[in-house]
């Protein structure tokens, strides 16, 4: 190619751009000197882009915003003085401490300063001049300056990465070799016993060799040798106990060893903190990385082995271990310049991160341990109840049998002593035959045994549910939930931990229900259902109530005692739910209303309510049966229809005007049973219970009136009884819905006072339905009034008033 052709080619701007971009700096400067045309063209059109690209390759940012210009090169024109101290903008280029902005007008000036500084080092590397003399003599004793120059060389070499790649790679290779040699020399200085080691740490940090710093720092102390193995804590923290097979504890945590372990651990961290602060100051947070490695690789592994899966009995001590770790170790760690003010919180975050598997394992264990513990407690209680009843029944049967045997023996002795009297002996021999009838005796023993057994069972109903046991179960549940809540700071498994807390609550309700409350209520309900007043009224000793001897529905009385205990347990569980689940935010009652915990709690409450409802309904039936029995047996025929002969001519022999014995008895029975629920359950349940008894009692009074003949003379005693009933209902029971029933009854009672001579008035009063407060219809009043002793005498006139004619006046033609 001729010179003319080459010159013509170089006139093309695009060709000049391509050639210039493929040349290193020295070749580019020589290329400009080919001729004036090339020089002028490159200077005017190409050179600004050349320097811009080279600086961008070095990491500088191009901008046209004058407010962002932060590079002042006035003090950095001498290569020997431009090793770029930390307070200069050029130093920021090398170390990447901040973003350096420039514009095109500054590009060449910046690059020239960098070229003058680093091209001598580049040339030495390119020519294999790799030794300590690469640095100027004034920096020979300043390894930190040397490190900065090394970083600057590498950064400057990046400007050649596109223009001369082979040149760039050769410098990169030589630089890497020299850098490795330099770093090794720094490490040797660190391993020596002389000199200021912190300066060499700073050199490594300058060279971005943080990992080497960490490894060196690790070499200064080892937690395994200084703490874990030194104290042999894996073997000595727990003491295996030699116990019988019934014991729950196969090991125990040695408190003195635990205290010493965390003391050693605290001292270890504090020693490392001092070393780190002395070496690193606040240049690089090495203590944070180091502490993470210790927690991850040593402390977590140690703790996992300490609470290994084959030592589940140890897991119950894990919350205590963790609490000591946080409160007895972390809080006692000294302040650190290197780690900063947040260092203790950072340590906690590492513990929370790496202890997660152990915490998950513990919380799972705690749920199952709780289930096993309360199941055993409840089963033991049920077993003890059964064994106690069995022993009592055996003792009771033997006592009754021995009593009968004693009577038989005494009878035989008496017979032997009377042999001389033939007739007496003959009679007694016959009696012996009668008394030795084993079948009759066995039945008598069994009858007495069953009655006494039932009495004992009734007395023991409230012992079927133990408040102490339930309180212990709730206390155990609280402790276990508290233990799991110790770890709620573990954010990643927080939901899992809450689920396990909820599981403990559900297990608690299920076990208390199935193994304690439910069996007790079923037993009490069975006793209520089996109770027959006709069979027991003559066998049971009457109870003295306000001076009156009466038979009470003992199963109902005992059932209400059980209700009281059950209600207390429900309230305890409700308080537990609020304090331990809601207040501790284990469950959000506003958001988690469909949660199975809430469902479980409501189901348990509903079950108890159903038991209570069934028991009270059965109890009311039995009470009404007792009242009906009293009406049938105590209400005499002459109570309301006294014979004429019972009234003497003298006033002193007149019968006292007071309620009958029957009325007094049934009211005392009502008084004894109607208020059993006071203070036992809520007012709503008590009101329903009392209203039901009141209504059923009203029906029994009406039924009793229909069974008795009532004379005009006896009506005053009926009214006495009705007033007595009314006073109890109105002033004692105080259920307004029931009061009106007995007000109506009192009005009916007045009808029996009317003399038979006033039968038409009687008819008119029967027709006055409003007189009976809407309680009785005319037909019902008519049915009641037929119990008048003189009914057949007044019937015709009454019916004439009621229907307009008497039935006898109807003539069929």
Coordinates of N, CA and C in Angstrom, one line a residue, residues 250-458:
X250 N -34.5 -39.1 84.2 CA -33.3 -39.9 84.1 C -32.0 -39.1 84.2
X251 N -32.1 -37.8 84.2 CA -31.0 -37.0 84.3 C -31.4 -35.6 85.0
X252 N -30.3 -34.9 85.4 CA -30.6 -33.6 85.9 C -29.5 -32.6 85.5
X253 N -29.8 -31.4 85.4 CA -28.8 -30.4 85.0 C -28.0 -29.9 86.2
X254 N -26.7 -30.0 86.1 CA -25.8 -29.6 87.2 C -25.7 -28.1 87.2
X255 N -26.3 -27.4 88.2 CA -26.4 -26.0 88.2 C -25.0 -25.4 88.3
X256 N -24.1 -25.9 89.1 CA -22.8 -25.3 89.3 C -22.0 -25.4 88.0
X257 N -22.2 -26.5 87.3 CA -21.5 -26.7 86.0 C -22.1 -25.7 84.9
X258 N -23.4 -25.5 85.0 CA -24.1 -24.6 84.1 C -23.5 -23.2 84.3
X259 N -23.4 -22.8 85.6 CA -22.9 -21.5 85.9 C -21.5 -21.3 85.4
X260 N -20.7 -22.3 85.6 CA -19.3 -22.2 85.1 C -19.2 -22.2 83.6
X261 N -20.0 -23.0 82.9 CA -20.0 -23.0 81.5 C -20.3 -21.6 80.9
X262 N -21.3 -21.0 81.4 CA -21.6 -19.6 80.8 C -20.6 -18.6 81.3
X263 N -20.0 -18.8 82.4 CA -18.9 -17.9 82.8 C -17.7 -18.0 81.8
X264 N -17.4 -19.3 81.5 CA -16.3 -19.5 80.6 C -16.6 -19.0 79.2
X265 N -17.9 -19.2 78.8 CA -18.3 -18.7 77.5 C -18.3 -17.2 77.4
X266 N -18.7 -16.5 78.4 CA -18.7 -15.0 78.5 C -17.2 -14.5 78.4
X267 N -16.4 -15.2 79.2 CA -14.9 -14.8 79.2 C -14.3 -15.0 77.8
X268 N -14.7 -16.1 77.2 CA -14.1 -16.3 75.8 C -14.5 -15.2 74.9
X269 N -15.8 -14.8 74.9 CA -16.2 -13.7 73.9 C -15.6 -12.4 74.3
X270 N -15.5 -12.1 75.6 CA -14.9 -10.9 76.0 C -13.4 -10.8 75.6
X271 N -12.7 -11.9 75.7 CA -11.3 -12.0 75.3 C -11.1 -11.7 73.8
X272 N -12.0 -12.4 73.1 CA -12.0 -12.2 71.6 C -12.3 -10.7 71.2
X273 N -13.3 -10.1 72.0 CA -13.7 -8.7 71.7 C -12.5 -7.8 71.9
X274 N -11.7 -8.0 73.0 CA -10.6 -7.2 73.2 C -9.5 -7.3 72.1
X275 N -9.2 -8.6 71.8 CA -8.3 -8.8 70.7 C -8.7 -8.2 69.4
X276 N -10.0 -8.3 69.1 CA -10.5 -7.7 67.9 C -10.5 -6.2 67.9
X277 N -10.8 -5.6 69.0 CA -10.8 -4.1 69.0 C -9.3 -3.6 68.9
X278 N -8.4 -4.4 69.5 CA -7.0 -4.0 69.4 C -6.5 -4.1 68.0
X279 N -6.9 -5.1 67.3 CA -6.4 -5.4 66.0 C -7.1 -4.6 64.9
X280 N -8.4 -4.6 65.0 CA -9.2 -4.1 63.9 C -9.9 -2.7 64.1
X281 N -9.9 -2.4 65.4 CA -10.6 -1.1 65.8 C -12.0 -1.1 65.1
X282 N -12.4 -0.1 64.4 CA -13.7 -0.1 63.7 C -13.5 -0.2 62.2
X283 N -12.3 -0.7 61.7 CA -12.1 -0.7 60.3 C -13.0 -1.7 59.6
X284 N -13.2 -2.9 60.2 CA -14.0 -3.9 59.5 C -14.6 -4.7 60.7
X285 N -15.9 -5.0 60.6 CA -16.6 -5.7 61.7 C -16.3 -7.2 61.7
X286 N -15.1 -7.5 62.0 CA -14.6 -8.9 62.0 C -15.2 -9.7 63.1
X287 N -15.5 -9.0 64.3 CA -16.0 -9.8 65.4 C -17.4 -10.3 65.1
X288 N -18.1 -9.6 64.2 CA -19.5 -10.1 63.9 C -19.4 -11.4 63.1
X289 N -18.5 -11.4 62.0 CA -18.3 -12.6 61.2 C -17.8 -13.7 62.1
X290 N -16.8 -13.4 62.9 CA -16.2 -14.4 63.7 C -17.2 -15.0 64.7
X291 N -18.0 -14.2 65.3 CA -19.0 -14.6 66.3 C -20.1 -15.5 65.6
X292 N -20.4 -15.2 64.4 CA -21.4 -16.0 63.6 C -20.8 -17.4 63.4
X293 N -19.5 -17.4 63.0 CA -18.9 -18.7 62.8 C -18.8 -19.5 64.0
X294 N -18.5 -18.9 65.2 CA -18.4 -19.6 66.4 C -19.8 -20.2 66.8
X295 N -20.9 -19.4 66.7 CA -22.2 -19.8 67.0 C -22.7 -20.9 66.1
X296 N -22.4 -20.7 64.8 CA -22.8 -21.7 63.8 C -22.1 -23.0 63.9
X297 N -20.8 -22.9 63.9 CA -19.9 -24.1 63.8 C -19.6 -24.8 65.1
X298 N -19.7 -24.1 66.2 CA -19.3 -24.6 67.5 C -20.4 -24.7 68.5
X299 N -21.0 -23.5 68.8 CA -22.0 -23.5 69.9 C -23.2 -24.3 69.5
X300 N -23.7 -24.1 68.3 CA -24.9 -24.8 67.8 C -24.7 -26.3 67.8
X301 N -23.5 -26.7 67.3 CA -23.2 -28.2 67.3 C -23.1 -28.7 68.7
X302 N -22.5 -28.0 69.6 CA -22.4 -28.4 71.0 C -23.8 -28.6 71.6
X303 N -24.6 -27.6 71.4 CA -25.9 -27.6 72.0 C -26.8 -28.7 71.4
X304 N -26.7 -29.0 70.1 CA -27.4 -30.1 69.5 C -27.0 -31.4 70.1
X305 N -25.7 -31.6 70.3 CA -25.2 -32.8 70.9 C -25.6 -32.9 72.3
X306 N -25.6 -31.8 73.0 CA -26.0 -31.8 74.4 C -27.5 -32.2 74.6
X307 N -28.3 -31.8 73.7 CA -29.8 -32.1 73.8 C -30.1 -33.1 72.6
X308 N -29.3 -34.1 72.4 CA -29.5 -35.0 71.3 C -30.8 -35.8 71.4
X309 N -31.2 -36.3 70.3 CA -32.5 -37.0 70.2 C -32.6 -38.2 71.1
X310 N -31.4 -38.9 71.4 CA -31.5 -40.0 72.3 C -31.5 -39.6 73.8
X311 N -31.5 -38.3 74.0 CA -31.6 -37.8 75.4 C -32.8 -36.8 75.6
X312 N -33.9 -37.3 75.2 CA -35.1 -36.5 75.3 C -35.4 -35.9 76.7
X313 N -35.0 -36.7 77.7 CA -35.2 -36.2 79.0 C -34.4 -34.9 79.3
X314 N -33.4 -34.7 78.5 CA -32.6 -33.5 78.7 C -33.3 -32.2 78.1
X315 N -34.1 -32.5 77.1 CA -34.8 -31.4 76.4 C -35.6 -30.4 77.3
X316 N -36.1 -31.0 78.4 CA -36.9 -30.1 79.2 C -36.1 -29.0 79.9
X317 N -34.8 -29.2 79.9 CA -33.9 -28.2 80.4 C -33.4 -27.2 79.4
X318 N -33.8 -27.4 78.1 CA -33.3 -26.5 77.1 C -33.8 -25.0 77.3
X319 N -35.0 -24.7 77.7 CA -35.4 -23.3 77.9 C -34.5 -22.6 78.9
X320 N -34.1 -23.4 80.0 CA -33.2 -22.8 81.0 C -31.8 -22.6 80.4
X321 N -31.4 -23.5 79.6 CA -30.1 -23.3 78.9 C -30.1 -22.1 78.0
X322 N -31.1 -21.9 77.3 CA -31.3 -20.8 76.4 C -31.4 -19.5 77.2
X323 N -32.1 -19.5 78.2 CA -32.3 -18.3 79.0 C -31.0 -17.9 79.6
X324 N -30.2 -18.8 80.1 CA -28.9 -18.5 80.7 C -28.0 -17.9 79.6
X325 N -28.1 -18.5 78.4 CA -27.3 -18.1 77.3 C -27.5 -16.6 77.0
X326 N -28.8 -16.2 77.0 CA -29.2 -14.8 76.6 C -28.9 -13.9 77.8
X327 N -29.4 -14.3 79.0 CA -29.4 -13.4 80.1 C -28.2 -13.5 81.0
X328 N -27.5 -14.6 80.9 CA -26.3 -14.7 81.8 C -25.0 -14.7 81.0
X329 N -25.1 -14.6 79.7 CA -23.9 -14.6 78.9 C -23.9 -13.4 78.0
X330 N -24.9 -13.3 77.1 CA -24.9 -12.2 76.1 C -25.0 -10.8 76.8
X331 N -25.8 -10.7 77.8 CA -25.9 -9.4 78.5 C -24.6 -9.0 79.2
X332 N -23.8 -10.0 79.5 CA -22.5 -9.7 80.2 C -21.3 -9.5 79.3
X333 N -21.6 -9.6 78.0 CA -20.5 -9.4 77.1 C -20.2 -7.9 77.0
X334 N -18.9 -7.6 77.0 CA -18.4 -6.2 77.0 C -18.8 -5.5 75.7
X335 N -18.8 -4.2 75.8 CA -19.0 -3.3 74.6 C -17.8 -3.5 73.7
X336 N -18.1 -3.3 72.4 CA -17.0 -3.5 71.4 C -17.0 -2.4 70.4
X337 N -15.8 -1.9 70.1 CA -15.7 -0.8 69.1 C -15.9 -1.5 67.7
X338 N -15.4 -2.6 67.6 CA -15.4 -3.3 66.3 C -16.8 -3.7 65.9
X339 N -17.6 -4.3 66.9 CA -18.9 -4.8 66.6 C -20.0 -3.7 66.7
X340 N -19.7 -2.6 67.4 CA -20.7 -1.6 67.4 C -21.7 -1.8 68.5
X341 N -22.6 -0.8 68.7 CA -23.6 -0.9 69.8 C -24.6 -2.0 69.6
X342 N -24.8 -2.5 68.4 CA -25.8 -3.5 68.1 C -25.3 -4.9 68.2
X343 N -24.0 -5.0 68.6 CA -23.4 -6.3 68.7 C -24.1 -7.4 69.5
X344 N -24.6 -7.0 70.7 CA -25.4 -8.0 71.5 C -26.6 -8.5 70.7
X345 N -27.3 -7.6 70.1 CA -28.5 -7.9 69.3 C -28.2 -8.8 68.1
X346 N -27.0 -8.5 67.5 CA -26.6 -9.3 66.4 C -26.3 -10.7 66.9
X347 N -25.6 -10.9 68.0 CA -25.4 -12.2 68.6 C -26.7 -13.0 68.8
X348 N -27.7 -12.3 69.3 CA -29.0 -12.9 69.5 C -29.6 -13.4 68.2
X349 N -29.5 -12.5 67.2 CA -30.0 -12.9 65.9 C -29.4 -14.1 65.3
X350 N -28.0 -14.3 65.5 CA -27.3 -15.5 65.1 C -27.8 -16.7 65.8
X351 N -28.0 -16.5 67.2 CA -28.5 -17.6 68.0 C -29.9 -18.1 67.5
X352 N -30.7 -17.1 67.2 CA -32.1 -17.4 66.7 C -32.0 -18.1 65.4
X353 N -31.1 -17.7 64.6 CA -31.0 -18.3 63.2 C -30.5 -19.8 63.3
X354 N -29.5 -20.0 64.0 CA -28.8 -21.3 64.0 C -29.4 -22.3 65.1
X355 N -30.1 -21.8 66.1 CA -30.8 -22.6 67.0 C -32.2 -23.1 66.6
X356 N -32.6 -22.6 65.5 CA -34.0 -22.9 65.1 C -34.3 -24.4 65.1
X357 N -33.5 -25.3 64.5 CA -33.8 -26.7 64.6 C -33.9 -27.3 66.0
X358 N -33.1 -26.8 66.9 CA -33.1 -27.3 68.3 C -34.4 -26.8 68.9
X359 N -34.8 -25.6 68.7 CA -36.0 -25.0 69.3 C -37.3 -25.8 68.7
X360 N -37.3 -26.0 67.4 CA -38.4 -26.8 66.8 C -38.5 -28.2 67.5
X361 N -37.4 -28.8 67.6 CA -37.3 -30.1 68.2 C -37.8 -30.1 69.7
X362 N -37.4 -29.0 70.4 CA -37.8 -28.9 71.8 C -39.4 -28.7 71.9
X363 N -39.9 -27.8 71.0 CA -41.3 -27.5 71.2 C -42.2 -28.7 70.8
X364 N -41.7 -29.5 69.9 CA -42.4 -30.8 69.6 C -42.4 -31.7 70.8
X365 N -41.2 -31.8 71.3 CA -41.0 -32.6 72.5 C -41.9 -32.2 73.7
X366 N -42.0 -30.9 73.9 CA -42.8 -30.3 75.0 C -44.2 -30.7 74.9
X367 N -44.8 -30.6 73.7 CA -46.2 -31.0 73.5 C -46.4 -32.4 73.8
X368 N -45.6 -33.3 73.4 CA -45.8 -34.8 73.7 C -45.5 -35.1 75.1
X369 N -44.5 -34.4 75.7 CA -44.2 -34.6 77.1 C -45.4 -34.1 78.0
X370 N -46.0 -33.0 77.6 CA -47.2 -32.5 78.3 C -48.3 -33.6 78.2
X371 N -48.5 -34.1 77.0 CA -49.6 -35.1 76.9 C -49.4 -36.3 77.8
X372 N -48.1 -36.8 77.7 CA -47.8 -38.0 78.5 C -48.0 -37.7 80.0
X373 N -47.5 -36.5 80.4 CA -47.5 -36.2 81.9 C -49.0 -36.1 82.4
X374 N -49.8 -35.3 81.7 CA -51.2 -35.1 82.3 C -52.0 -36.4 82.1
X375 N -51.7 -37.2 81.0 CA -52.4 -38.4 80.9 C -52.1 -39.4 82.0
X376 N -50.8 -39.4 82.4 CA -50.5 -40.2 83.6 C -51.1 -39.7 84.9
X377 N -51.1 -38.4 85.1 CA -51.7 -37.9 86.3 C -53.2 -38.2 86.4
X378 N -53.9 -38.0 85.2 CA -55.4 -38.2 85.2 C -55.7 -39.7 85.4
X379 N -54.9 -40.5 84.7 CA -55.1 -42.0 84.8 C -54.8 -42.5 86.2
X380 N -53.8 -41.9 86.8 CA -53.5 -42.3 88.2 C -54.7 -41.9 89.2
X381 N -55.2 -40.7 88.9 CA -56.3 -40.3 89.7 C -57.5 -41.2 89.6
X382 N -57.9 -41.5 88.3 CA -59.0 -42.4 88.1 C -58.7 -43.8 88.7
X383 N -57.5 -44.3 88.6 CA -57.2 -45.6 89.2 C -57.3 -45.5 90.7
X384 N -56.8 -44.4 91.3 CA -56.9 -44.3 92.7 C -58.4 -44.2 93.2
X385 N -59.2 -43.5 92.4 CA -60.6 -43.5 92.8 C -61.3 -44.9 92.7
X386 N -61.0 -45.6 91.7 CA -61.5 -47.0 91.5 C -61.0 -47.9 92.7
X387 N -59.7 -47.8 92.9 CA -59.2 -48.6 94.0 C -59.7 -48.3 95.4
X388 N -59.9 -47.0 95.6 CA -60.5 -46.5 96.9 C -61.9 -47.0 97.0
X389 N -62.7 -46.9 95.9 CA -64.1 -47.4 96.0 C -64.1 -48.9 96.2
X390 N -63.2 -49.6 95.5 CA -63.2 -51.1 95.6 C -62.9 -51.5 97.1
X391 N -61.9 -50.8 97.7 CA -61.5 -51.1 99.0 C -62.6 -50.7 100.0
X392 N -63.3 -49.6 99.8 CA -64.4 -49.2 100.6 C -65.5 -50.2 100.5
X393 N -65.8 -50.6 99.3 CA -66.9 -51.6 99.1 C -66.6 -52.9 99.8
X394 N -65.4 -53.4 99.6 CA -65.0 -54.6 100.2 C -65.1 -54.5 101.7
X395 N -64.6 -53.4 102.3 CA -64.6 -53.2 103.7 C -66.1 -53.1 104.2
X396 N -66.9 -52.4 103.4 CA -68.3 -52.2 103.8 C -69.0 -53.6 103.8
X397 N -68.8 -54.4 102.7 CA -69.5 -55.7 102.6 C -69.1 -56.6 103.8
X398 N -67.8 -56.6 104.1 CA -67.3 -57.4 105.2 C -67.8 -57.0 106.5
X399 N -67.9 -55.7 106.7 CA -68.5 -55.2 108.0 C -69.9 -55.6 108.2
X400 N -70.7 -55.4 107.1 CA -72.1 -55.8 107.1 C -72.3 -57.3 107.3
X401 N -71.5 -58.1 106.6 CA -71.5 -59.5 106.8 C -71.1 -60.0 108.2
X402 N -70.1 -59.3 108.7 CA -69.6 -59.7 110.1 C -70.7 -59.3 111.1
X403 N -71.4 -58.2 110.8 CA -72.5 -57.8 111.7 C -73.6 -58.8 111.8
X404 N -74.0 -59.3 110.6 CA -75.0 -60.4 110.5 C -74.5 -61.7 111.1
X405 N -73.2 -62.0 110.9 CA -72.7 -63.2 111.5 C -72.7 -63.1 113.0
X406 N -72.4 -61.9 113.6 CA -72.4 -61.8 115.0 C -73.8 -62.0 115.6
X407 N -74.8 -61.4 114.8 CA -76.2 -61.6 115.3 C -76.6 -63.1 115.3
X408 N -76.2 -63.8 114.3 CA -76.5 -65.3 114.2 C -75.8 -66.0 115.3
X409 N -74.5 -65.7 115.5 CA -73.8 -66.4 116.6 C -74.4 -66.2 117.9
X410 N -74.8 -64.9 118.2 CA -75.4 -64.6 119.4 C -76.7 -65.3 119.6
X411 N -77.5 -65.5 118.5 CA -78.8 -66.2 118.5 C -78.6 -67.7 118.9
X412 N -77.5 -68.3 118.3 CA -77.2 -69.7 118.6 C -76.8 -69.8 120.1
X413 N -76.0 -68.9 120.6 CA -75.6 -69.0 122.0 C -76.9 -68.9 122.9
X414 N -77.8 -68.0 122.6 CA -79.0 -67.9 123.4 C -79.8 -69.1 123.4
X415 N -79.8 -69.8 122.2 CA -80.6 -71.1 122.1 C -80.0 -72.2 123.0
X416 N -78.7 -72.3 123.0 CA -78.0 -73.3 123.8 C -78.3 -73.1 125.3
X417 N -78.4 -71.9 125.7 CA -78.6 -71.6 127.1 C -80.1 -71.9 127.5
X418 N -81.0 -72.1 126.5 CA -82.4 -72.3 126.9 C -82.9 -73.7 126.6
X419 N -82.0 -74.6 126.5 CA -82.4 -76.0 126.1 C -83.3 -76.6 127.1
X420 N -83.3 -76.3 128.4 CA -84.1 -77.0 129.4 C -85.6 -76.7 129.2
X421 N -85.9 -75.6 128.6 CA -87.3 -75.3 128.3 C -87.7 -75.8 127.0
X422 N -88.4 -76.9 127.0 CA -88.7 -77.6 125.7 C -89.4 -76.7 124.8
X423 N -90.5 -76.1 125.3 CA -91.3 -75.3 124.3 C -90.5 -74.1 123.8
X424 N -89.8 -73.5 124.7 CA -88.9 -72.4 124.3 C -87.9 -72.8 123.2
X425 N -87.3 -74.0 123.6 CA -86.3 -74.5 122.6 C -86.9 -74.8 121.3
X426 N -88.1 -75.4 121.4 CA -88.7 -75.8 120.1 C -89.0 -74.6 119.3
X427 N -89.5 -73.5 119.9 CA -89.7 -72.3 119.2 C -88.5 -71.7 118.6
X428 N -87.4 -71.7 119.4 CA -86.2 -71.1 119.0 C -85.5 -71.9 117.9
X429 N -85.7 -73.3 118.0 CA -85.1 -74.1 116.9 C -85.8 -73.8 115.6
X430 N -87.1 -73.5 115.7 CA -87.8 -73.1 114.4 C -87.2 -71.8 113.9
X431 N -86.9 -70.9 114.9 CA -86.4 -69.6 114.5 C -85.0 -69.8 113.9
X432 N -84.2 -70.8 114.4 CA -82.9 -71.1 113.9 C -83.0 -71.4 112.4
X433 N -84.0 -72.3 112.2 CA -84.2 -72.7 110.8 C -84.5 -71.5 109.9
X434 N -85.2 -70.6 110.4 CA -85.6 -69.4 109.7 C -84.4 -68.5 109.5
X435 N -83.6 -68.3 110.6 CA -82.5 -67.4 110.5 C -81.3 -68.0 109.7
X436 N -81.3 -69.3 109.6 CA -80.2 -69.9 108.8 C -80.5 -70.0 107.3
X437 N -81.5 -69.4 107.0 CA -81.8 -69.4 105.5 C -80.8 -68.5 104.8
X438 N -79.8 -69.1 104.3 CA -78.7 -68.3 103.7 C -79.1 -67.4 102.6
X439 N -80.1 -67.8 101.8 CA -80.5 -67.0 100.7 C -81.1 -65.7 101.2
X440 N -82.0 -65.8 102.2 CA -82.6 -64.6 102.8 C -81.5 -63.7 103.4
X441 N -80.6 -64.3 104.1 CA -79.5 -63.5 104.7 C -78.7 -62.8 103.7
X442 N -78.4 -63.5 102.6 CA -77.5 -62.9 101.6 C -78.3 -61.7 101.0
X443 N -79.6 -61.9 100.8 CA -80.3 -60.8 100.2 C -80.4 -59.6 101.1
X444 N -80.5 -59.9 102.4 CA -80.5 -58.8 103.4 C -79.2 -58.0 103.4
X445 N -78.1 -58.9 103.4 CA -76.8 -58.2 103.3 C -76.6 -57.4 102.1
X446 N -77.1 -58.0 101.0 CA -76.9 -57.3 99.7 C -77.7 -56.0 99.7
X447 N -78.9 -56.1 100.2 CA -79.8 -54.9 100.3 C -79.1 -53.8 101.1
X448 N -78.6 -54.1 102.3 CA -78.0 -53.2 103.1 C -76.7 -52.7 102.5
X449 N -76.0 -53.6 101.8 CA -74.7 -53.2 101.2 C -75.0 -52.2 100.1
X450 N -76.0 -52.5 99.2 CA -76.3 -51.6 98.1 C -76.7 -50.2 98.6
X451 N -77.6 -50.2 99.6 CA -78.0 -48.9 100.1 C -76.8 -48.1 100.7
X452 N -76.0 -48.7 101.5 CA -74.8 -48.0 102.0 C -73.8 -47.6 101.0
X453 N -73.7 -48.5 100.0 CA -72.8 -48.3 98.9 C -73.3 -47.0 98.1
X454 N -74.6 -47.0 97.8 CA -75.1 -45.8 97.1 C -74.9 -44.6 97.9
X455 N -75.1 -44.6 99.2 CA -74.9 -43.5 100.1 C -73.4 -43.0 100.0
X456 N -72.5 -44.0 100.1 CA -71.1 -43.7 100.0 C -70.7 -43.1 98.6
X457 N -71.3 -43.7 97.6 CA -71.1 -43.2 96.3 C -71.6 -41.7 96.1
X458 N -72.7 -41.5 96.7 CA -73.3 -40.1 96.6 C -72.3 -39.1 97.3

